[in-house]
């Protein structure tokens, strides 16, 4: 997993609550047997016309969005299906962080395992960021994981929560299976006790 | 000892290790896998040179992309075929039991788990599928995981988990005729929203829940995820034990008696505290239907779609307006009488024998309205056989509905069963997201009774109007 320390980037504003994983990546793209290459299918039904040409009115297709590594979404982002294809597609497109006022549980857990940082901020902070980014699409936002802070707009400085373990894994680029495998003896003991 | 909730009892019994400031290492008793969310996990195992720790606690099925037309194996596309083949190979290589296509026990993962008796009270059950919450109906702690976690469980039989909070959903009173388990859970989603239970495990309690059979309880727990919950649980009781007794994989003889004895202790202690509580009065419920593009956008069937000004937050208004545009329904107007094109009766929410009997009770002696395509898709082979032995298939076919092979089918539209752009469906599945049942398709979620009634009239219909006549 890629390390995450500090990220400075312009952002893509996606205004809608409850964006579900079927929107992030529709089910017909789940027939793959690999993780990579899903970026083109990200938000597919919002992003393309019937004939496959890009919809100019969809935010991801606008020139200002290109190269952005931060997505600002609404509340309860990533609800619905447990498909890890959702964070795979977001990462594959180029996102490294998502700012929202709340995330669905499974999505958050999946994102953290793929170096994609869920940044949960208060509605007031969210509103300020969203407005600033909509007003000037070049606005740069900095997300600093060690201090768990979001900065960039004048005096705005907000913090976000993250559990110690996920933070530790992201900062060091460690994946969680390594940690789990170290419990082998205890797992064996647990299995023996139960039988 | 401190009084504990049902959830805490099951959780505590499965914590293998817990270091300070770290998530718990939680043991998994049953790992269900299917073709869509497992291939990358097996690839990960191979890349690390790891094996499957407990193939004996792992069970596989094929359901998401399987065809539901009889003998139509050839219609699935090459990609889906490759995915199915990969699951076969993985199961064979690692010694995992597979209920594949053509197996007499094949079916939707959340249908066959309980049906075969793999699902039992007090177990921890996971699957790379959010509707794993279904199995909580038996007093198991069951939840959906991502593919990375599927790999974790394959390798270690454990998961790293932070302890969720608890939410009691107390459903008091009794359901009126024509109102079903599906209406309870749609009412909960409408009341608390799709993010309402985020971070929580729900325990459903109260007289109306006790009064449900196991199939109804599974319907309720199934859609816990639609309220944002990590899992949904119901304490096991005699209804649970009667359902399980004699099934393939449950203990037999003296072991059965001992198991029931243990399972009886799986209930929330009198003085145990939940973090939150929501109360629903079953007597007040009517058949429910959704009008929008998430399961929280629901209402009583005789009600009207809300108007824009009933939403406070501007982001909620944006989502509502977007939903109205997509669904092309009118704010402030009722849905009753709205023309429908397709009716889908199936999915892990409502494809069990009781659901099919309910639907058949409406279809019996009636015909599907002209121009309405109606699909009835049993959740498993076993259910299909049972339904056919009761003659339900004849009732469906005589009415003009299509009787299909088991699978997820139009719930997720990966297998060729899908809505056409712009079509309206009344569906017994669990998600009305944009495009979920086919690109551009529009979904009204409802119970099997409401779906069948709407098929017969060709319009969104209150099933009570047919049941009484
Ligand atoms: S029936 Fe639908 S919700 Fe259930 S497992 Fe299949 S795709 Fe998922």
Short mmCIF file of N, CA and C in Angstrom, two decimals, chain A residues 23-154:
data_model
loop_
_atom_site.label_atom_id
_atom_site.label_comp_id
_atom_site.label_asym_id
_atom_site.label_seq_id
_atom_site.Cartn_x
_atom_site.Cartn_y
_atom_site.Cartn_z
N UNK A 23 -23.25 3.95 -7.78
CA UNK A 23 -22.93 5.12 -8.62
C UNK A 23 -21.44 5.22 -8.83
N UNK A 24 -20.68 4.96 -7.78
CA UNK A 24 -19.22 5.07 -7.89
C UNK A 24 -18.73 4.10 -8.97
N UNK A 25 -19.24 2.87 -8.92
CA UNK A 25 -18.95 1.94 -10.01
C UNK A 25 -20.12 0.95 -10.19
N UNK A 26 -20.85 1.07 -11.29
CA UNK A 26 -22.02 0.21 -11.51
C UNK A 26 -21.64 -1.28 -11.58
N UNK A 27 -22.60 -2.12 -11.21
CA UNK A 27 -22.35 -3.56 -11.06
C UNK A 27 -21.82 -4.23 -12.32
N UNK A 28 -22.21 -3.69 -13.49
CA UNK A 28 -21.76 -4.40 -14.70
C UNK A 28 -20.25 -4.35 -14.89
N UNK A 29 -19.57 -3.49 -14.12
CA UNK A 29 -18.10 -3.46 -14.20
C UNK A 29 -17.43 -4.35 -13.16
N UNK A 30 -18.25 -5.13 -12.46
CA UNK A 30 -17.68 -5.95 -11.38
C UNK A 30 -17.30 -7.35 -11.85
N UNK A 31 -17.35 -7.57 -13.15
CA UNK A 31 -17.04 -8.92 -13.63
C UNK A 31 -15.54 -9.11 -13.83
N UNK A 32 -14.75 -8.13 -13.39
CA UNK A 32 -13.30 -8.23 -13.55
C UNK A 32 -12.72 -9.15 -12.48
N UNK A 33 -11.53 -9.65 -12.77
CA UNK A 33 -10.87 -10.49 -11.77
C UNK A 33 -9.58 -9.83 -11.27
N UNK A 34 -9.41 -8.55 -11.65
CA UNK A 34 -8.24 -7.80 -11.18
C UNK A 34 -8.68 -6.49 -10.55
N UNK A 35 -7.72 -5.82 -9.89
CA UNK A 35 -8.08 -4.59 -9.18
C UNK A 35 -7.88 -3.35 -10.03
N UNK A 36 -6.93 -3.41 -10.93
CA UNK A 36 -6.55 -2.15 -11.59
C UNK A 36 -7.37 -1.89 -12.86
N UNK A 37 -7.24 -0.65 -13.32
CA UNK A 37 -7.88 -0.30 -14.59
C UNK A 37 -9.34 0.08 -14.47
N UNK A 38 -9.83 0.32 -13.25
CA UNK A 38 -11.25 0.63 -13.09
C UNK A 38 -11.54 2.14 -13.17
N UNK A 39 -10.50 2.95 -13.30
CA UNK A 39 -10.68 4.41 -13.31
C UNK A 39 -11.62 4.91 -14.40
N UNK A 40 -11.59 4.26 -15.55
CA UNK A 40 -12.46 4.69 -16.65
C UNK A 40 -13.93 4.43 -16.36
N UNK A 41 -14.20 3.50 -15.47
CA UNK A 41 -15.60 3.17 -15.14
C UNK A 41 -16.12 3.96 -13.95
N UNK A 42 -15.24 4.75 -13.32
CA UNK A 42 -15.65 5.53 -12.15
C UNK A 42 -16.83 6.45 -12.51
N UNK A 43 -17.87 6.41 -11.70
CA UNK A 43 -19.09 7.22 -11.92
C UNK A 43 -19.63 7.08 -13.34
N UNK A 44 -19.50 5.93 -13.90
CA UNK A 44 -19.78 5.72 -15.33
C UNK A 44 -21.13 6.26 -15.78
N UNK A 45 -22.18 5.96 -15.01
CA UNK A 45 -23.52 6.35 -15.48
C UNK A 45 -23.76 7.85 -15.42
N UNK A 46 -22.98 8.55 -14.61
CA UNK A 46 -23.10 10.00 -14.56
C UNK A 46 -22.15 10.65 -15.56
N UNK A 47 -21.16 9.89 -15.96
CA UNK A 47 -20.03 10.49 -16.66
C UNK A 47 -20.15 10.41 -18.18
N UNK A 48 -20.86 9.38 -18.67
CA UNK A 48 -20.90 9.18 -20.12
C UNK A 48 -22.32 9.21 -20.66
N UNK A 49 -22.46 9.64 -21.91
CA UNK A 49 -23.71 9.54 -22.64
C UNK A 49 -23.93 8.08 -23.05
N UNK A 50 -25.15 7.82 -23.54
CA UNK A 50 -25.50 6.50 -24.07
C UNK A 50 -24.43 5.97 -25.02
N UNK A 51 -23.94 6.84 -25.88
CA UNK A 51 -22.98 6.39 -26.91
C UNK A 51 -21.54 6.32 -26.40
N UNK A 52 -21.37 6.55 -25.11
CA UNK A 52 -20.03 6.41 -24.53
C UNK A 52 -19.21 7.69 -24.54
N UNK A 53 -19.74 8.76 -25.14
CA UNK A 53 -18.99 10.01 -25.13
C UNK A 53 -19.17 10.70 -23.77
N UNK A 54 -18.15 11.44 -23.32
CA UNK A 54 -18.23 12.05 -21.99
C UNK A 54 -19.29 13.16 -21.91
N UNK A 55 -19.97 13.25 -20.80
CA UNK A 55 -20.95 14.34 -20.58
C UNK A 55 -20.20 15.55 -20.06
N UNK A 56 -20.29 16.61 -20.80
CA UNK A 56 -19.51 17.78 -20.40
C UNK A 56 -19.98 18.39 -19.10
N UNK A 57 -21.27 18.17 -18.77
CA UNK A 57 -21.79 18.79 -17.55
C UNK A 57 -21.43 18.00 -16.29
N UNK A 58 -20.81 16.84 -16.43
CA UNK A 58 -20.44 16.12 -15.21
C UNK A 58 -19.07 16.57 -14.72
N UNK A 59 -19.02 16.85 -13.45
CA UNK A 59 -17.86 17.55 -12.87
C UNK A 59 -16.51 16.87 -13.15
N UNK A 60 -16.53 15.54 -13.17
CA UNK A 60 -15.27 14.83 -13.38
C UNK A 60 -14.69 15.06 -14.78
N UNK A 61 -15.58 15.41 -15.71
CA UNK A 61 -15.14 15.60 -17.10
C UNK A 61 -14.65 17.01 -17.38
N UNK A 62 -14.83 17.92 -16.41
CA UNK A 62 -14.43 19.29 -16.66
C UNK A 62 -12.91 19.42 -16.59
N UNK A 63 -12.36 20.29 -17.46
CA UNK A 63 -10.89 20.42 -17.50
C UNK A 63 -10.30 20.75 -16.12
N UNK A 64 -11.05 21.56 -15.33
CA UNK A 64 -10.53 21.96 -14.01
C UNK A 64 -10.35 20.76 -13.07
N UNK A 65 -11.02 19.66 -13.37
CA UNK A 65 -10.93 18.51 -12.47
C UNK A 65 -9.70 17.66 -12.72
N UNK A 66 -9.13 17.82 -13.90
CA UNK A 66 -8.04 16.92 -14.25
C UNK A 66 -6.86 17.09 -13.30
N UNK A 67 -6.28 15.97 -12.94
CA UNK A 67 -5.13 15.99 -12.04
C UNK A 67 -5.48 16.15 -10.57
N UNK A 68 -6.77 16.33 -10.26
CA UNK A 68 -7.15 16.50 -8.85
C UNK A 68 -6.97 15.19 -8.09
N UNK A 69 -6.54 15.32 -6.84
CA UNK A 69 -6.37 14.11 -6.02
C UNK A 69 -7.32 14.09 -4.83
N UNK A 70 -8.14 15.15 -4.73
CA UNK A 70 -9.09 15.22 -3.62
C UNK A 70 -10.51 15.31 -4.17
N UNK A 71 -11.42 14.54 -3.60
CA UNK A 71 -12.83 14.62 -3.96
C UNK A 71 -13.58 15.17 -2.75
N UNK A 72 -14.39 16.23 -2.97
CA UNK A 72 -15.25 16.70 -1.88
C UNK A 72 -16.65 16.20 -2.17
N UNK A 73 -17.16 15.32 -1.34
CA UNK A 73 -18.47 14.73 -1.57
C UNK A 73 -19.43 15.17 -0.47
N UNK A 74 -20.70 14.74 -0.56
CA UNK A 74 -21.68 15.12 0.45
C UNK A 74 -21.69 14.17 1.63
N UNK A 75 -22.84 14.02 2.27
CA UNK A 75 -22.92 13.19 3.46
C UNK A 75 -23.06 11.71 3.11
N UNK A 76 -22.61 10.83 4.03
CA UNK A 76 -22.82 9.38 3.91
C UNK A 76 -22.30 8.87 2.57
N UNK A 77 -21.08 9.22 2.24
CA UNK A 77 -20.49 8.80 0.97
C UNK A 77 -20.16 7.31 1.00
N UNK A 78 -20.47 6.62 -0.10
CA UNK A 78 -20.09 5.21 -0.21
C UNK A 78 -21.06 4.24 0.41
N UNK A 79 -22.33 4.62 0.54
CA UNK A 79 -23.30 3.71 1.12
C UNK A 79 -23.60 2.58 0.14
N UNK A 80 -24.25 1.54 0.65
CA UNK A 80 -24.66 0.44 -0.21
C UNK A 80 -23.69 -0.71 -0.21
N UNK A 81 -23.45 -1.22 -1.40
CA UNK A 81 -22.70 -2.46 -1.59
C UNK A 81 -21.29 -2.41 -1.01
N UNK A 82 -20.78 -3.58 -0.63
CA UNK A 82 -19.46 -3.67 -0.01
C UNK A 82 -18.32 -3.69 -1.03
N UNK A 83 -18.65 -3.56 -2.31
CA UNK A 83 -17.64 -3.72 -3.36
C UNK A 83 -16.41 -2.85 -3.15
N UNK A 84 -15.24 -3.49 -3.06
CA UNK A 84 -13.99 -2.75 -2.91
C UNK A 84 -13.60 -2.13 -4.26
N UNK A 85 -14.33 -2.52 -5.29
CA UNK A 85 -14.12 -1.91 -6.61
C UNK A 85 -14.34 -0.39 -6.53
N UNK A 86 -15.12 0.08 -5.56
CA UNK A 86 -15.37 1.52 -5.44
C UNK A 86 -14.08 2.27 -5.11
N UNK A 87 -13.40 1.94 -3.99
CA UNK A 87 -12.11 2.62 -3.78
C UNK A 87 -11.07 2.30 -4.85
N UNK A 88 -11.09 1.10 -5.41
CA UNK A 88 -10.13 0.79 -6.48
C UNK A 88 -10.33 1.75 -7.64
N UNK A 89 -11.60 2.01 -8.00
CA UNK A 89 -11.88 2.89 -9.13
C UNK A 89 -11.48 4.33 -8.80
N UNK A 90 -11.75 4.78 -7.57
CA UNK A 90 -11.40 6.14 -7.16
C UNK A 90 -9.88 6.33 -7.19
N UNK A 91 -9.16 5.35 -6.67
CA UNK A 91 -7.70 5.42 -6.64
C UNK A 91 -7.15 5.36 -8.06
N UNK A 92 -7.74 4.51 -8.85
CA UNK A 92 -7.27 4.35 -10.22
C UNK A 92 -7.46 5.64 -11.03
N UNK A 93 -8.51 6.40 -10.71
CA UNK A 93 -8.71 7.68 -11.39
C UNK A 93 -7.66 8.71 -10.96
N UNK A 94 -7.18 8.57 -9.72
CA UNK A 94 -6.15 9.48 -9.22
C UNK A 94 -6.44 10.08 -7.85
N UNK A 95 -7.60 9.75 -7.27
CA UNK A 95 -7.91 10.32 -5.95
C UNK A 95 -7.07 9.65 -4.85
N UNK A 96 -6.67 10.50 -3.88
CA UNK A 96 -5.96 9.98 -2.72
C UNK A 96 -6.72 10.28 -1.42
N UNK A 97 -7.70 11.19 -1.50
CA UNK A 97 -8.45 11.55 -0.29
C UNK A 97 -9.86 11.98 -0.68
N UNK A 98 -10.80 11.73 0.22
CA UNK A 98 -12.17 12.18 0.02
C UNK A 98 -12.61 12.94 1.26
N UNK A 99 -13.12 14.14 1.03
CA UNK A 99 -13.61 14.94 2.15
C UNK A 99 -15.13 14.86 2.15
N UNK A 100 -15.72 14.49 3.29
CA UNK A 100 -17.18 14.42 3.39
C UNK A 100 -17.56 14.60 4.85
N UNK A 101 -18.87 14.78 5.09
CA UNK A 101 -19.29 14.90 6.49
C UNK A 101 -19.55 13.54 7.12
N UNK A 102 -19.50 12.50 6.32
CA UNK A 102 -19.67 11.16 6.88
C UNK A 102 -19.50 10.11 5.79
N UNK A 103 -19.06 8.93 6.21
CA UNK A 103 -18.84 7.83 5.27
C UNK A 103 -19.57 6.59 5.74
N UNK A 104 -19.99 5.78 4.78
CA UNK A 104 -20.57 4.48 5.14
C UNK A 104 -19.45 3.58 5.67
N UNK A 105 -19.79 2.73 6.64
CA UNK A 105 -18.78 1.93 7.35
C UNK A 105 -17.88 1.09 6.45
N UNK A 106 -18.50 0.29 5.59
CA UNK A 106 -17.69 -0.66 4.80
C UNK A 106 -16.83 0.11 3.81
N UNK A 107 -17.39 1.16 3.22
CA UNK A 107 -16.60 1.95 2.28
C UNK A 107 -15.35 2.51 2.96
N UNK A 108 -15.55 3.06 4.16
CA UNK A 108 -14.44 3.66 4.89
C UNK A 108 -13.35 2.62 5.14
N UNK A 109 -13.77 1.47 5.59
CA UNK A 109 -12.82 0.40 5.88
C UNK A 109 -12.08 -0.03 4.61
N UNK A 110 -12.80 -0.14 3.50
CA UNK A 110 -12.17 -0.51 2.23
C UNK A 110 -11.20 0.56 1.75
N UNK A 111 -11.60 1.83 1.89
CA UNK A 111 -10.77 2.93 1.42
C UNK A 111 -9.43 2.93 2.14
N UNK A 112 -9.50 2.77 3.47
CA UNK A 112 -8.28 2.82 4.28
C UNK A 112 -7.31 1.70 3.91
N UNK A 113 -7.82 0.62 3.39
CA UNK A 113 -6.93 -0.49 3.00
C UNK A 113 -6.31 -0.28 1.63
N UNK A 114 -6.70 0.82 0.97
CA UNK A 114 -6.16 1.08 -0.36
C UNK A 114 -5.48 2.44 -0.46
N UNK A 115 -5.06 2.96 0.68
CA UNK A 115 -4.33 4.22 0.68
C UNK A 115 -5.18 5.43 0.32
N UNK A 116 -6.50 5.26 0.40
CA UNK A 116 -7.42 6.36 0.08
C UNK A 116 -7.95 6.89 1.42
N UNK A 117 -7.65 8.16 1.72
CA UNK A 117 -7.94 8.68 3.05
C UNK A 117 -9.35 9.29 3.14
N UNK A 118 -10.21 8.74 3.99
CA UNK A 118 -11.51 9.38 4.22
C UNK A 118 -11.34 10.50 5.24
N UNK A 119 -11.66 11.72 4.86
CA UNK A 119 -11.48 12.88 5.74
C UNK A 119 -12.85 13.38 6.16
N UNK A 120 -13.20 13.12 7.41
CA UNK A 120 -14.53 13.48 7.88
C UNK A 120 -14.48 14.83 8.58
N UNK A 121 -15.22 15.81 8.04
CA UNK A 121 -15.21 17.15 8.62
C UNK A 121 -16.62 17.55 9.05
N UNK A 122 -16.72 18.62 9.82
CA UNK A 122 -18.04 19.08 10.28
C UNK A 122 -18.79 19.73 9.11
N UNK A 123 -20.13 19.79 9.21
CA UNK A 123 -20.90 20.42 8.14
C UNK A 123 -20.43 21.84 7.84
N UNK A 124 -20.04 22.60 8.87
CA UNK A 124 -19.62 23.99 8.65
C UNK A 124 -18.34 24.04 7.82
N UNK A 125 -17.38 23.22 8.18
CA UNK A 125 -16.12 23.18 7.44
C UNK A 125 -16.36 22.69 6.01
N UNK A 126 -17.22 21.68 5.92
CA UNK A 126 -17.54 21.11 4.62
C UNK A 126 -18.10 22.18 3.68
N UNK A 127 -19.01 22.96 4.24
CA UNK A 127 -19.67 24.00 3.45
C UNK A 127 -18.66 25.02 2.95
N UNK A 128 -17.77 25.41 3.85
CA UNK A 128 -16.77 26.41 3.50
C UNK A 128 -15.86 25.90 2.38
N UNK A 129 -15.41 24.65 2.54
CA UNK A 129 -14.54 24.06 1.52
C UNK A 129 -15.25 23.93 0.19
N UNK A 130 -16.48 23.44 0.25
CA UNK A 130 -17.25 23.21 -0.98
C UNK A 130 -17.46 24.54 -1.72
N UNK A 131 -17.83 25.57 -0.95
CA UNK A 131 -18.08 26.87 -1.59
C UNK A 131 -16.80 27.44 -2.21
N UNK A 132 -15.72 27.34 -1.47
CA UNK A 132 -14.46 27.89 -1.97
C UNK A 132 -14.03 27.18 -3.25
N UNK A 133 -14.18 25.87 -3.25
CA UNK A 133 -13.75 25.09 -4.41
C UNK A 133 -14.66 25.35 -5.61
N UNK A 134 -15.96 25.51 -5.33
CA UNK A 134 -16.87 25.78 -6.44
C UNK A 134 -16.61 27.15 -7.06
N UNK A 135 -16.23 28.11 -6.19
CA UNK A 135 -15.96 29.47 -6.63
C UNK A 135 -14.67 29.53 -7.45
N UNK A 136 -13.66 28.86 -6.95
CA UNK A 136 -12.37 28.85 -7.65
C UNK A 136 -11.86 27.42 -7.70
N UNK A 137 -11.99 26.83 -8.87
CA UNK A 137 -11.64 25.41 -9.00
C UNK A 137 -10.14 25.16 -8.87
N UNK A 138 -9.37 26.22 -8.85
CA UNK A 138 -7.94 26.05 -8.66
C UNK A 138 -7.52 26.00 -7.20
N UNK A 139 -8.48 26.24 -6.30
CA UNK A 139 -8.18 26.26 -4.87
C UNK A 139 -7.42 25.02 -4.42
N UNK A 140 -6.30 25.27 -3.76
CA UNK A 140 -5.51 24.13 -3.28
C UNK A 140 -5.85 23.83 -1.82
N UNK A 141 -6.01 22.57 -1.53
CA UNK A 141 -6.30 22.13 -0.16
C UNK A 141 -5.15 21.23 0.28
N UNK A 142 -4.75 21.38 1.54
CA UNK A 142 -3.70 20.51 2.06
C UNK A 142 -4.28 19.61 3.15
N UNK A 143 -4.03 18.33 3.00
CA UNK A 143 -4.45 17.37 4.02
C UNK A 143 -3.20 16.77 4.62
N UNK A 144 -3.04 16.98 5.93
CA UNK A 144 -1.84 16.50 6.60
C UNK A 144 -2.23 15.39 7.58
N UNK A 145 -1.75 14.21 7.32
CA UNK A 145 -2.17 13.07 8.15
C UNK A 145 -1.53 13.08 9.55
N UNK A 146 -0.21 13.37 9.66
CA UNK A 146 0.37 13.37 11.01
C UNK A 146 -0.37 14.28 11.98
N UNK A 147 -0.77 15.48 11.52
CA UNK A 147 -1.47 16.39 12.44
C UNK A 147 -3.00 16.27 12.28
N UNK A 148 -3.45 15.39 11.39
CA UNK A 148 -4.88 15.19 11.10
C UNK A 148 -5.58 16.51 10.81
N UNK A 149 -4.98 17.29 9.93
CA UNK A 149 -5.56 18.61 9.68
C UNK A 149 -5.81 18.87 8.19
N UNK A 150 -6.79 19.74 7.96
CA UNK A 150 -7.10 20.21 6.61
C UNK A 150 -6.88 21.72 6.59
N UNK A 151 -6.03 22.22 5.70
CA UNK A 151 -5.78 23.66 5.63
C UNK A 151 -5.81 24.10 4.17
N UNK A 152 -5.78 25.41 3.99
CA UNK A 152 -5.68 25.87 2.62
C UNK A 152 -6.39 27.17 2.36
N UNK A 153 -7.60 27.31 2.89
CA UNK A 153 -8.36 28.52 2.60
C UNK A 153 -8.09 29.54 3.68
N UNK A 154 -7.30 30.51 3.39
CA UNK A 154 -7.04 31.57 4.36
C UNK A 154 -6.75 31.00 5.73
#
